[in-house]
Amino acid sequence: MGNIINVKELAAKYKESIKAFATEREVQKKSIPTLATVLVGSDEGSQYYLDSQTRVAKSLNLGKVNITLPQEATQEEVLTVVDELNADPNVHGIMVLFPLPAHLDAKEVSSRIAVQKDIDGVNPINAGRLFMGDKAFVPCTAKSAHTIIKEVLGDIKGKSVVIVGRSNIVGKPLAMLLLADHATVTIAHSRTKNLQEVTRAADIVVAAVGRPEMFTKEYFSPGQTVIDVGTSEKDGKITGDVKTDEVAEVVAHITSVPCGVGAITTTLLMQSVCEASKA
Ligand code: NDP
């Protein structure tokens, strides 16, 4: 299947430029771009993401601060940590890992992260800026899907994109990024009628649903580019939303799971930390 997009190779290119940026900062005796990540409790997925961030930051010569609070931490305690990181001149990017324990107010925590350090675009001010077409930090998964599309297709002006999934961290921000590139964007969701017809008519399909292998070949047509954002566990394996083997036989380009969108997300998060360090 020669049409599987080599996302690792793309990520390597971005890693090189991040490393060069970090070296340049060092030469100029400026502070090292540093990401602080806050984990409350011990969610397994969040712990995995935290470890991956720490590994990638180290390999790129970036700074990394990990703060872990107990599961029973109060809202005030979490907000105090965020306030301290907001005020710390050696921290350029802040990420609070979600989901937070159920007793905490995630919206209040998101809104508390300083806009200029909100590298995952969770503060509504960044979301609003993105909506207005202004410069903003964008949720990294949406940024990753957008980056892959642009790297593979270049100019997407006038192309039709169907995004299946309307979450605040994937579908909606990705739609804004693609609209800014003058694509014609449709967002589909669980109430969309005739989904197969909708996806088959697009030039680009992004699946961000979280239902393993829901998208079989009947959803696609020749020449399409398919980005599979989904990550679910099925039979002990990480599985995407798209039945990759059979769909790859139909379309022009497709990402796999694993080694797809997730293979560039942390790198692009670090790119946002570098951007934040310029401010
Ligand atoms: P959400 O659960 O927030 O959203 C899922 C979306 O899929 C909703 O809009 C929902 O519609 C829609 N949906 C559900 N069932 C169907 C259906 N049968 N037909 C059409 N649409 C449907 O998920 P997220 O956006 O947070 O994540 C989506 C996937 O992406 C998950 O698998 C997640 O694990 C993965 N992910 C991967 C990341 C990566 O780095 N690779 C990072 C973040 C997420 P409705 O709104 O109507 O309910």
XYZ file of C-alpha atoms and ligand atoms in Angstrom:
327
model
C 0.000 0.000 0.000
C 2.184 2.776 -1.313
C -0.458 5.407 -0.687
C -0.183 5.344 3.123
C 1.014 8.803 4.138
C 4.405 8.608 5.850
C 3.603 10.830 8.826
C 6.765 9.857 10.716
C 8.831 11.236 7.851
C 6.827 14.474 7.915
C 7.302 14.734 11.687
C 11.060 14.297 11.265
C 11.172 17.391 9.058
C 9.366 19.473 11.703
C 11.602 18.050 14.433
C 14.688 19.259 12.570
C 13.413 22.825 12.391
C 12.414 22.774 16.080
C 15.892 21.567 17.040
C 17.442 24.325 14.942
C 15.195 26.878 16.668
C 16.192 25.597 20.119
C 19.895 25.746 19.202
C 19.514 29.291 17.888
C 17.872 30.346 21.175
C 20.758 28.833 23.093
C 23.316 30.673 20.947
C 21.433 33.904 21.577
C 21.416 33.097 25.319
C 17.622 33.166 25.394
C 15.615 30.867 27.653
C 14.965 27.322 26.413
C 11.398 26.902 25.080
C 9.709 25.014 27.914
C 6.429 23.135 28.202
C 4.741 22.553 31.569
C 2.202 19.760 31.726
C -0.256 19.308 34.567
C -1.701 15.858 35.269
C -4.388 15.479 37.924
C -4.849 11.880 39.045
C -3.606 8.888 37.102
C -5.604 8.582 33.866
C -3.739 5.966 31.816
C -4.089 7.742 28.457
C -2.940 11.050 29.969
C 0.062 9.399 31.607
C 1.020 7.890 28.236
C 0.738 11.318 26.545
C 2.775 12.936 29.346
C 5.588 10.390 28.929
C 5.566 10.842 25.169
C 5.783 14.651 25.553
C 8.689 14.314 27.969
C 10.558 12.018 25.569
C 9.979 14.266 22.554
C 10.892 17.461 24.456
C 14.173 15.877 25.551
C 15.017 14.710 22.037
C 14.429 18.240 20.714
C 16.471 19.941 23.467
C 13.398 21.702 24.824
C 12.561 22.199 28.492
C 9.856 20.155 30.205
C 8.191 20.556 33.586
C 5.814 17.833 34.813
C 3.400 18.608 37.626
C 1.299 15.791 39.023
C -1.508 16.457 41.463
C -3.439 13.780 43.347
C -6.837 12.591 42.088
C -8.544 14.408 44.984
C -6.919 17.808 44.249
C -9.395 20.675 44.634
C -10.356 23.195 41.970
C -8.458 25.881 43.924
C -5.302 23.757 44.011
C -5.395 23.176 40.262
C -6.051 26.863 39.554
C -3.183 27.860 41.856
C -0.778 25.635 39.901
C -1.994 27.164 36.616
C -1.561 30.685 38.057
C 2.003 29.882 39.134
C 2.865 28.546 35.685
C 1.248 31.588 34.053
C 3.567 33.792 36.133
C 6.738 31.737 35.574
C 8.931 33.425 32.917
C 10.765 30.135 32.276
C 7.561 28.361 31.223
C 6.350 29.219 27.713
C 3.595 26.667 27.150
C 1.077 25.111 29.536
C -0.984 21.995 28.962
C -3.458 20.568 31.444
C -4.228 16.967 30.555
C -7.886 16.080 30.070
C -10.059 14.414 31.174
C -9.819 15.957 34.642
C -11.419 14.067 37.537
C -15.202 14.567 37.471
C -15.325 16.899 40.511
C -13.215 19.530 38.717
C -14.489 22.240 36.378
C -12.464 21.732 33.179
C -13.874 24.847 31.495
C -12.712 27.093 34.332
C -9.258 25.487 34.287
C -8.985 25.935 30.483
C -9.998 29.578 30.715
C -7.382 30.205 33.403
C -4.395 29.267 31.202
C -2.748 32.477 29.970
C -3.718 33.019 26.331
C -0.082 33.437 25.229
C 0.912 30.135 26.930
C -2.173 28.152 25.879
C -0.334 26.041 23.308
C -3.194 23.521 22.939
C -5.762 26.235 22.238
C -8.178 25.328 25.042
C -8.754 28.852 26.330
C -11.953 30.192 24.689
C -10.035 33.344 23.722
C -7.798 31.277 21.440
C -10.865 29.441 20.102
C -12.494 32.817 19.408
C -9.404 34.127 17.645
C -9.333 31.032 15.453
C -13.016 31.554 14.671
C -12.330 35.188 13.719
C -9.471 34.120 11.422
C -6.842 35.736 13.674
C -3.533 34.258 14.840
C -4.265 31.736 17.574
C -3.007 28.618 19.264
C -4.959 25.647 17.916
C -5.683 22.234 19.497
C -2.779 20.059 18.389
C -4.803 17.206 16.918
C -6.612 19.623 14.589
C -3.271 21.268 13.794
C -1.830 17.832 12.968
C -4.658 16.804 10.620
C -4.419 20.214 8.915
C -0.632 19.992 8.569
C -0.816 16.516 7.009
C -3.455 17.643 4.497
C -1.368 20.661 3.496
C 1.836 18.645 3.240
C 0.203 16.054 0.999
C -1.991 18.261 -1.170
C -0.499 21.759 -0.984
C -3.111 24.268 -2.137
C -6.609 23.101 -1.138
C -8.490 26.171 -2.333
C -11.973 25.144 -3.522
C -11.550 21.506 -2.502
C -14.404 19.898 -0.609
C -13.643 18.494 2.826
C -15.966 16.423 4.975
C -14.987 16.193 8.635
C -16.915 13.534 10.533
C -16.941 14.632 14.179
C -17.760 18.032 15.673
C -15.786 18.129 18.911
C -14.134 21.291 20.209
C -10.692 19.701 19.997
C -10.838 18.192 16.517
C -13.784 18.801 14.182
C -14.609 22.447 14.882
C -11.052 23.881 15.002
C -10.020 21.844 11.954
C -12.998 23.250 10.040
C -11.802 26.794 10.827
C -8.250 26.038 9.661
C -9.512 24.550 6.392
C -11.944 27.406 5.799
C -9.023 29.817 6.151
C -7.401 27.877 3.293
C -10.544 28.457 1.197
C -11.678 24.831 1.270
C -15.400 24.063 1.188
C -16.015 22.442 4.536
C -18.829 20.189 5.747
C -18.976 18.929 9.327
C -20.877 15.670 9.725
C -21.866 14.023 13.007
C -24.033 11.315 14.518
C -27.256 12.861 13.178
C -26.018 13.327 9.601
C -28.248 11.569 7.088
C -26.809 9.438 4.267
C -23.266 9.746 5.604
C -21.854 7.443 2.932
C -23.124 9.740 0.193
C -21.746 12.785 1.992
C -18.250 11.352 2.445
C -18.099 9.809 -1.030
C -18.657 13.229 -2.630
C -15.706 14.955 -0.911
C -12.117 15.467 -2.067
C -10.839 15.055 1.488
C -12.420 13.056 4.342
C -11.381 13.400 7.976
C -12.717 10.714 10.331
C -12.747 11.868 13.966
C -15.429 9.754 15.558
C -13.851 7.149 17.840
C -15.649 4.076 16.430
C -13.098 1.478 15.350
C -13.183 0.643 11.627
C -16.594 2.226 11.132
C -15.541 3.649 7.764
C -15.436 0.809 5.259
C -14.746 1.191 1.525
C -18.401 2.066 0.848
C -17.762 5.521 2.355
C -15.071 6.483 -0.167
C -14.389 7.110 -3.826
C -11.246 7.109 -5.980
C -8.809 10.015 -5.703
C -9.708 11.050 -2.167
C -7.358 11.914 0.673
C -8.377 10.327 3.978
C -7.172 11.410 7.404
C -8.004 8.991 10.219
C -7.947 10.782 13.562
C -9.726 8.036 15.494
C -7.880 6.071 18.130
C -9.797 3.326 19.912
C -8.764 0.073 21.451
C -10.050 -3.053 19.694
C -8.896 -6.568 20.515
C -6.009 -5.079 22.484
C -4.813 -2.995 19.518
C -4.963 0.745 18.795
C -7.427 1.015 15.922
C -8.568 3.932 13.796
C -12.017 4.870 12.536
C -11.173 3.707 9.002
C -10.740 0.129 7.784
C -7.344 1.048 6.390
C -6.526 -2.042 4.314
C -9.650 -2.035 2.174
C -10.004 1.768 1.959
C -6.382 2.164 0.839
C -7.350 0.107 -2.225
C -9.833 2.815 -3.230
C -8.454 6.247 -2.302
C -5.334 8.196 -3.325
C -3.821 8.963 0.093
C -4.625 7.716 3.582
C -3.137 7.909 7.078
C -2.811 4.760 9.146
C -3.450 4.137 12.838
C -1.033 3.907 14.582
C 1.753 5.906 12.867
C -0.740 8.432 11.506
C -2.027 11.683 13.008
C -0.703 10.711 16.452
C 2.823 10.431 15.038
C 3.093 14.182 14.515
C 0.859 15.590 17.287
C 3.501 15.909 19.997
C 6.000 17.383 17.551
C 3.513 20.063 16.518
C 2.720 20.718 20.169
C 6.430 21.449 20.656
C 6.372 23.716 17.612
C 3.639 25.710 19.369
C 5.819 25.906 22.503
C 8.590 27.391 20.346
C 6.103 29.912 18.902
C 5.019 30.830 22.448
C 8.641 31.362 23.492
C 8.990 34.128 20.886
C 6.345 36.240 22.642
P -15.834 13.075 20.639
O -16.400 11.861 21.275
O -15.788 14.350 21.386
O -16.607 13.344 19.269
C -16.969 12.306 18.416
C -17.743 12.859 17.271
O -18.108 11.774 16.429
C -19.034 13.571 17.686
O -19.180 14.766 16.979
C -20.124 12.559 17.307
O -21.340 13.150 16.876
C -19.488 11.878 16.119
N -20.067 10.539 15.921
C -20.231 9.560 16.824
N -20.809 8.474 16.260
C -21.009 8.788 14.964
C -21.577 8.110 13.873
N -22.047 6.857 13.975
N -21.639 8.735 12.684
C -21.163 9.977 12.537
N -20.609 10.693 13.549
C -20.547 10.104 14.746
O -14.388 12.637 20.149
P -13.031 13.497 19.905
O -13.254 14.520 18.859
O -12.457 13.880 21.196
O -12.117 12.339 19.315
C -12.470 11.655 18.139
C -11.508 10.516 17.920
O -10.213 11.062 17.769
C -11.411 9.557 19.116
O -11.172 8.258 18.631
C -10.180 10.037 19.858
O -9.561 9.003 20.600
C -9.324 10.471 18.715
N -8.291 11.454 19.061
C -7.047 11.215 18.548
C -6.028 12.070 18.831
C -4.695 11.846 18.174
O -3.717 12.478 18.534
N -4.610 10.984 17.163
C -6.209 13.184 19.780
C -7.596 13.431 20.140
C -8.579 12.546 19.814
P -22.309 13.981 17.892
O -21.614 15.284 18.104
O -23.573 14.087 17.146
O -22.395 13.160 19.149
